[in-house]
Short mmCIF file of C-alpha atoms in Angstrom, two decimals:
data_model
loop_
_atom_site.label_atom_id
_atom_site.label_comp_id
_atom_site.label_asym_id
_atom_site.label_seq_id
_atom_site.Cartn_x
_atom_site.Cartn_y
_atom_site.Cartn_z
CA MET T 3 17.23 -11.71 27.48
CA ASN T 4 17.09 -12.66 23.83
CA VAL T 5 15.31 -9.86 21.98
CA LEU T 6 13.16 -12.45 20.19
CA ASN T 7 11.80 -13.58 23.56
CA THR T 8 11.04 -10.11 24.88
CA PRO T 9 7.50 -10.02 26.33
CA ASP T 10 4.91 -7.97 24.51
CA PRO T 11 4.35 -4.47 25.89
CA ASP T 12 1.30 -4.03 28.10
CA PHE T 13 -0.81 -2.49 25.34
CA MET T 14 -0.44 -5.70 23.29
CA GLN T 15 -1.34 -8.01 26.19
CA ASP T 16 -5.04 -8.07 25.49
CA GLU T 17 -7.27 -11.12 25.04
CA GLU T 18 -8.87 -9.75 21.89
CA ILE T 19 -5.46 -9.05 20.37
CA THR T 20 -4.27 -12.55 21.27
CA LEU T 21 -7.32 -14.14 19.65
CA PHE T 22 -6.90 -11.94 16.59
CA SER T 23 -3.24 -12.96 16.31
CA ASP T 24 -4.21 -16.62 16.41
CA SER T 25 -6.81 -16.13 13.67
CA VAL T 26 -4.37 -14.21 11.47
CA GLY T 27 -1.79 -16.96 11.88
CA LYS T 28 -4.33 -19.57 10.79
CA TRP T 29 -5.33 -17.43 7.81
CA ILE T 30 -1.71 -17.21 6.68
CA ASP T 31 -1.25 -20.96 7.12
CA GLU T 32 -4.24 -21.51 4.83
CA HIS T 33 -3.72 -18.82 2.20
CA ALA T 34 0.04 -18.20 2.27
CA PRO T 35 1.78 -21.49 3.10
CA PRO T 36 5.49 -21.87 2.27
CA GLU T 37 4.81 -23.41 -1.14
CA ALA T 38 2.63 -20.42 -2.07
CA VAL T 39 5.34 -18.02 -0.96
CA GLN T 40 7.82 -19.85 -3.19
CA SER T 41 5.50 -19.27 -6.15
CA TRP T 42 5.33 -15.57 -5.25
CA ILE T 43 9.11 -15.44 -5.30
CA ALA T 44 9.24 -17.23 -8.65
CA ASN T 45 6.74 -14.76 -10.13
CA SER T 46 8.03 -11.67 -8.27
CA SER T 47 4.46 -10.98 -7.20
CA VAL T 48 1.64 -12.27 -5.04
CA PRO T 49 -1.51 -13.28 -6.95
CA ARG T 50 -4.17 -10.61 -7.26
CA GLU T 51 -6.69 -13.07 -5.81
CA LEU T 52 -4.90 -12.97 -2.45
CA TRP T 53 -5.81 -9.31 -2.05
CA THR T 54 -9.45 -10.07 -2.76
CA GLN T 55 -9.39 -12.94 -0.27
CA ALA T 56 -7.81 -10.75 2.40
CA GLY T 57 -10.52 -8.18 1.85
CA GLN T 58 -13.29 -10.75 2.07
CA ASP T 59 -11.81 -12.09 5.31
CA GLY T 60 -11.47 -8.69 6.98
CA LEU T 61 -7.69 -8.20 6.86
CA MET T 62 -7.79 -5.01 4.78
CA GLY T 63 -8.63 -1.74 6.46
CA LEU T 64 -7.96 -3.16 9.91
CA SER T 65 -7.63 0.21 11.64
CA MET T 66 -10.09 1.99 9.37
CA PRO T 67 -13.40 3.10 10.95
CA GLU T 68 -16.34 0.80 10.36
CA GLU T 69 -18.39 3.62 8.85
CA ASP T 70 -15.74 3.87 6.13
CA GLY T 71 -15.83 0.15 5.40
CA GLY T 72 -13.01 -0.91 7.69
CA MET T 73 -12.81 -3.20 10.69
CA GLY T 74 -12.73 -0.46 13.34
CA GLY T 75 -9.53 -1.72 14.94
CA ASP T 76 -6.37 0.20 15.82
CA TYR T 77 -2.68 0.05 15.03
CA ARG T 78 -2.21 -2.99 17.28
CA HIS T 79 -4.14 -5.01 14.72
CA GLU T 80 -1.81 -3.79 11.98
CA VAL T 81 1.18 -4.79 14.13
CA VAL T 82 -0.28 -8.27 14.62
CA LEU T 83 -0.71 -8.72 10.87
CA MET T 84 2.82 -7.50 10.10
CA ARG T 85 4.30 -9.69 12.83
CA GLN T 86 2.45 -12.84 11.77
CA LEU T 87 3.44 -12.32 8.14
CA GLY T 88 7.05 -11.92 9.25
CA TRP T 89 7.02 -14.94 11.55
CA LYS T 90 5.66 -17.14 8.78
CA GLY T 91 7.91 -15.80 6.02
CA ALA T 92 4.97 -14.35 4.10
CA ASP T 93 5.86 -10.68 4.46
CA HIS T 94 6.37 -10.40 0.70
CA PHE T 95 2.63 -9.62 0.71
CA GLY T 96 2.47 -5.80 0.60
CA ILE T 97 -0.77 -5.53 2.57
CA SER T 98 0.81 -3.56 5.41
CA LEU T 99 1.74 -0.68 3.11
CA HIS T 100 -1.82 -0.72 1.78
CA ASN T 101 -3.36 -0.80 5.28
CA ALA T 102 -1.01 1.33 7.33
CA ILE T 103 0.17 3.96 4.84
CA VAL T 104 -2.15 4.34 1.84
CA ALA T 105 -5.52 4.06 3.59
CA PRO T 106 -4.55 6.40 6.49
CA TYR T 107 -3.41 9.09 4.05
CA ILE T 108 -6.85 9.08 2.47
CA TRP T 109 -8.67 8.83 5.78
CA HIS T 110 -6.76 11.73 7.35
CA TYR T 111 -6.41 14.05 4.36
CA GLY T 112 -9.10 13.10 1.84
CA THR T 113 -12.38 14.92 1.37
CA GLU T 114 -15.58 13.19 2.45
CA GLU T 115 -16.33 12.39 -1.19
CA GLN T 116 -12.88 10.86 -1.65
CA LYS T 117 -13.18 8.81 1.53
CA GLN T 118 -16.57 7.45 0.49
CA ARG T 119 -15.25 6.71 -2.98
CA TRP T 120 -12.03 4.92 -2.04
CA LEU T 121 -11.94 3.65 1.54
CA PRO T 122 -14.64 0.94 1.27
CA ARG T 123 -12.99 -0.36 -1.90
CA LEU T 124 -9.57 -0.40 -0.23
CA ALA T 125 -11.09 -2.36 2.66
CA SER T 126 -12.83 -4.87 0.40
CA GLY T 127 -9.77 -5.62 -1.74
CA GLU T 128 -11.34 -4.13 -4.86
CA LEU T 129 -8.54 -1.57 -4.82
CA VAL T 130 -4.86 -2.29 -4.16
CA GLY T 131 -2.95 0.73 -2.88
CA ALA T 132 0.56 2.01 -3.49
CA ILE T 133 2.44 5.23 -2.80
CA ALA T 134 4.80 6.51 -5.47
CA MET T 135 7.59 8.65 -4.03
CA THR T 136 10.95 7.39 -5.31
CA GLU T 137 12.14 8.45 -8.76
CA PRO T 138 15.19 7.53 -10.84
CA GLY T 139 16.87 10.73 -9.60
CA ALA T 140 15.20 11.26 -6.21
CA GLY T 141 14.79 8.98 -3.23
CA SER T 142 14.28 10.18 0.32
CA ASP T 143 14.82 13.81 -0.80
CA LEU T 144 11.22 14.42 -1.82
CA GLN T 145 11.91 18.07 -2.58
CA GLY T 146 13.95 16.76 -5.49
CA VAL T 147 11.11 14.95 -7.28
CA LYS T 148 10.65 15.84 -10.93
CA THR T 149 7.13 14.47 -11.42
CA THR T 150 4.70 17.34 -11.92
CA ALA T 151 0.96 17.78 -11.49
CA VAL T 152 -0.28 20.86 -13.35
CA LYS T 153 -3.71 22.28 -12.59
CA SER T 154 -6.11 21.81 -15.49
CA GLY T 155 -9.76 22.72 -15.06
CA ASN T 156 -11.14 20.80 -12.09
CA GLY T 157 -8.20 18.40 -11.98
CA TYR T 158 -4.52 17.93 -12.68
CA VAL T 159 -2.32 16.57 -15.46
CA VAL T 160 0.49 14.35 -14.14
CA ASN T 161 3.81 13.81 -15.91
CA GLY T 162 6.86 11.95 -14.67
CA SER T 163 8.28 8.58 -13.68
CA LYS T 164 8.67 6.60 -10.47
CA THR T 165 10.73 3.56 -9.52
CA PHE T 166 11.00 0.94 -6.76
CA ILE T 167 7.26 1.29 -6.06
CA THR T 168 5.94 -1.43 -3.76
CA ASN T 169 2.74 -3.06 -5.09
CA GLY T 170 3.35 -1.20 -8.35
CA GLN T 171 2.39 -4.00 -10.73
CA LEU T 172 -0.98 -4.64 -9.10
CA ALA T 173 -1.98 -1.31 -7.57
CA ASN T 174 -5.00 0.40 -9.08
CA LEU T 175 -4.99 3.32 -6.64
CA ILE T 176 -1.66 5.11 -6.36
CA ILE T 177 -0.81 8.14 -4.25
CA VAL T 178 1.74 10.04 -6.34
CA VAL T 179 4.16 12.58 -4.88
CA ALA T 180 4.35 15.40 -7.43
CA LYS T 181 5.33 19.03 -7.76
CA THR T 182 2.31 21.31 -8.04
CA ASP T 183 4.42 24.46 -7.62
CA PRO T 184 8.10 23.94 -8.51
CA THR T 185 8.98 27.39 -7.13
CA ALA T 186 7.68 26.72 -3.60
CA GLY T 187 10.08 24.05 -2.36
CA ALA T 188 8.52 21.55 0.05
CA LYS T 189 5.29 23.56 0.14
CA GLY T 190 4.91 23.01 -3.58
CA THR T 191 4.91 19.22 -3.23
CA SER T 192 1.52 17.49 -3.22
CA LEU T 193 -0.04 14.04 -3.03
CA ILE T 194 -2.13 13.26 -6.10
CA VAL T 195 -4.32 10.14 -6.17
CA VAL T 196 -4.33 8.31 -9.50
CA GLU T 197 -6.84 5.56 -10.23
CA THR T 198 -4.99 3.52 -12.81
CA ASP T 199 -7.85 1.49 -14.30
CA GLY T 200 -8.47 3.03 -17.70
CA ALA T 201 -6.11 5.94 -17.05
CA GLU T 202 -4.76 7.12 -20.41
CA GLY T 203 -1.05 7.83 -20.35
CA PHE T 204 -0.32 5.59 -17.37
CA GLU T 205 2.09 2.71 -17.91
CA ARG T 206 3.80 0.15 -15.71
CA GLY T 207 7.42 -0.57 -16.46
CA ARG T 208 9.63 -3.40 -15.26
CA ASN T 209 8.79 -5.51 -12.25
CA LEU T 210 12.14 -5.05 -10.55
CA HIS T 211 14.03 -8.03 -9.13
CA LYS T 212 15.51 -7.51 -5.67
CA ILE T 213 17.90 -9.17 -3.23
CA GLY T 214 15.18 -9.43 -0.56
CA MET T 215 11.37 -9.43 -0.54
CA GLU T 216 11.54 -11.10 -3.94
CA GLY T 217 7.87 -12.08 -3.87
CA ASN T 218 6.63 -8.50 -3.72
CA ASP T 219 6.06 -6.62 -6.96
CA THR T 220 8.25 -3.51 -7.06
CA SER T 221 7.84 -1.47 -10.18
CA GLU T 222 8.67 1.37 -12.47
CA LEU T 223 5.68 3.62 -13.19
CA PHE T 224 5.27 6.17 -15.97
CA PHE T 225 2.84 9.07 -16.19
CA ASN T 226 2.44 10.79 -19.56
CA GLU T 227 -0.25 13.48 -19.53
CA VAL T 228 -2.35 11.47 -17.06
CA LYS T 229 -5.51 13.39 -16.18
CA VAL T 230 -6.91 13.12 -12.66
#
């Protein structure tokens, strides 16, 4: 059997999931038709307005609890969105990283105050999320990151640089992998949330051109004494 014609697993064979898939496909046809995708590729970025539209139409925070501003779905809904974007050639839109990586980090590990502060805004499209791991000298070896976050009063001061960061040109909430204790190995590596709007010392570098996913902004980021 051709792998492309493999039936969905039982957990995806659900009427609600089927209806949701149809509605997502129609949304993409309306808001991300082929000519729009070509403009994304030309600009190496999707328009910021698309994020806002996706939030207004309930496509952000799909598996986030309703009490936190999300849609109260589960990972099947995220799969449907990723699959429809792929089928229609619109997967340059970095919404799946926002929905399935950034938001869950905050939901699982954030304090109640942090969840109340950020999750509803991630679900509405007010915030665009990114996660900054890769550095010029460190990729999948996260113990090798050089970015630091030094305790200062009630917060931290972040210094370092990141590269190849998906959604990096548009993101205004970035989870930064940084060393909080350089002597402790993996246990000294932390996730620091940086809100970029008005953040002194934060700069975006080049929007990097790539062989694939050309319509997604992928950036260099610089942190120079950024206080969080």
